Amino acid sequence: MSETASRIESAVTEIAEEMQARADRGKVADYIPELALVDPAGFGIAVIDNQGGVFAAGDCDTPFSVQSITKVFTLTLALGMVGDRLWRRVGREPSGSAFNSIVQLEHEHGIPRNPFINAGAIAVTDLILSGHEPREALGEILRFVQFLADDQTIKIDKAVAASEQRTGFRNRALANYMKSFGVIENPVDYTLGVYFHHCAIAMSCRQLAMAGRFLAHSGRHPTTGRSVIHMERARRINALMLTCGHYDGSGDFAYRVGLPGKSGVGGGILAIAPGKATIAVWSPGLDAAGNSHLGRIALELLTKRLGWSIFGG
Ligand code: DON
């Protein structure tokens, strides 16, 4: 094993041990009833380096609900389908507000601030849906994620999707509000059905770190060498993850971790060290901004130890 590989391995193992022992675990999301059932004791981490080496520890093979992390994959897919036309429907600025906030939408005529807040991801889902049946659009998203991760076993957790479908009143409000401005083309229930289901994709840290590899490799899928997305677009998706990937906690995440990252209310975070590695962490307890509490701490420790922050040091 190379010196770098053994440094990554010991960092991953030691950080997992430290995180598993901590008492401060944050609070599991409960606005989606099915997610409230998850045990807060879980912690997993997986790192995949630029040689394809996998370093994993803790509950790294336990599937969890990836939730908002799929917004990275749906944005990639939608950019491939409609190109820069996407930016007529969604902005590229940090919102400075909660992931499910409605206030900005009124001031900004139904155009969501960015593709990672719920309103923006619903608008992106609507673009993918146009011209397709909901079932086809959802199949396309799932197959895309399976291709990126080299893993056909990745599934949608139907109980989580149904739970959000029953209780997603705020998302329904956001979608209806955008529909009134013509930002949503399809029937609101169809768009939301696809959105709730793709948020309910379940993946382990190992699968998630695999799926993110194209973002650390200038848009290329390292296994097949195929271009998933143009290099320039991959760079820009990373920029959006850095500035908007943690909602109102994005500034703090950049300050502490220094990598593009995307969180989900299932407690996962996907982080990208461009040219070096992808990192997936999972711990279901969240902080006040709805991002994994121990996941963020683990990433901060890891990037510091390995000198991976994009800002140097
Ligand atoms: O729409 C929702 O509220 C969820 N399906 C996803 C939100 C989410 O993961 C926010 N991330 N921290």
Tab-separated table of N, CA, C and O and ligand atoms in Angstrom, residues 31-32 67-68 99 118 164 171 195 199 247 263-265 290-291, ligand 1:
chain	number	residue	atom	x	y	z
A	31	TYR	N	-39.807	15.221	10.174
A	31	TYR	CA	-40.934	15.740	9.387
A	31	TYR	C	-41.324	14.765	8.278
A	31	TYR	O	-42.386	14.876	7.687
A	32	ILE	N	-40.434	13.786	7.991
A	32	ILE	CA	-40.821	12.641	7.156
A	32	ILE	C	-40.912	11.470	8.150
A	32	ILE	O	-39.882	11.002	8.655
A	67	GLN	N	-31.998	11.241	0.187
A	67	GLN	CA	-32.750	12.503	0.175
A	67	GLN	C	-32.104	13.551	-0.744
A	67	GLN	O	-31.851	13.260	-1.892
A	68	SER	N	-31.770	14.734	-0.208
A	68	SER	CA	-31.339	15.834	-1.094
A	68	SER	C	-30.047	15.558	-1.855
A	68	SER	O	-29.708	16.319	-2.756
A	99	PHE	N	-33.855	24.874	3.575
A	99	PHE	CA	-34.037	24.124	2.330
A	99	PHE	C	-35.468	24.119	1.836
A	99	PHE	O	-35.719	23.944	0.654
A	118	ASN	N	-35.264	22.854	-2.009
A	118	ASN	CA	-36.351	21.989	-2.484
A	118	ASN	C	-37.032	22.547	-3.727
A	118	ASN	O	-37.268	21.814	-4.692
A	164	GLU	N	-43.270	10.449	2.669
A	164	GLU	CA	-43.140	11.867	2.284
A	164	GLU	C	-44.330	12.306	1.422
A	164	GLU	O	-44.786	13.443	1.527
A	171	ASN	N	-43.659	21.018	0.353
A	171	ASN	CA	-43.219	20.840	-1.029
A	171	ASN	C	-44.381	21.038	-1.995
A	171	ASN	O	-44.218	21.576	-3.085
A	195	TYR	N	-40.241	13.489	-7.691
A	195	TYR	CA	-39.317	14.111	-6.730
A	195	TYR	C	-39.251	13.297	-5.423
A	195	TYR	O	-38.163	12.949	-4.953
A	199	CYS	N	-35.848	11.226	-4.121
A	199	CYS	CA	-35.261	11.537	-2.811
A	199	CYS	C	-35.176	10.277	-1.937
A	199	CYS	O	-34.350	10.194	-1.035
A	247	TYR	N	-27.325	24.481	2.105
A	247	TYR	CA	-28.335	25.505	2.391
A	247	TYR	C	-27.728	26.647	3.199
A	247	TYR	O	-26.655	27.132	2.861
A	263	SER	N	-25.579	17.642	1.258
A	263	SER	CA	-26.160	16.921	2.394
A	263	SER	C	-27.569	16.457	2.065
A	263	SER	O	-28.185	16.929	1.110
A	264	GLY	N	-28.082	15.557	2.884
A	264	GLY	CA	-29.483	15.140	2.800
A	264	GLY	C	-30.027	14.949	4.207
A	264	GLY	O	-29.248	14.642	5.126
A	265	VAL	N	-31.349	15.090	4.360
A	265	VAL	CA	-31.925	14.945	5.712
A	265	VAL	C	-31.910	13.511	6.229
A	265	VAL	O	-32.239	13.272	7.393
A	290	GLY	N	-30.263	21.289	9.284
A	290	GLY	CA	-30.740	20.072	8.608
A	290	GLY	C	-29.626	19.274	7.944
A	290	GLY	O	-29.880	18.466	7.052
A	291	ASN	N	-28.381	19.481	8.377
A	291	ASN	CA	-27.241	18.757	7.809
A	291	ASN	C	-26.668	17.815	8.878
A	291	ASN	O	-26.730	18.126	10.071
B	1	DON	O1	-38.075	17.517	0.054
B	1	DON	C1	-37.631	17.225	1.157
B	1	DON	O2	-37.862	17.898	2.172
B	1	DON	C2	-36.727	16.000	1.276
B	1	DON	N1	-37.163	14.996	0.349
B	1	DON	C3	-35.304	16.341	0.988
B	1	DON	C4	-34.761	17.456	1.867
B	1	DON	C5	-33.332	17.325	2.211
B	1	DON	O3	-32.743	16.273	2.178
B	1	DON	C6	-32.684	18.553	2.733
B	1	DON	N2	-31.297	18.291	3.093
B	1	DON	N3	-30.636	18.432	4.033
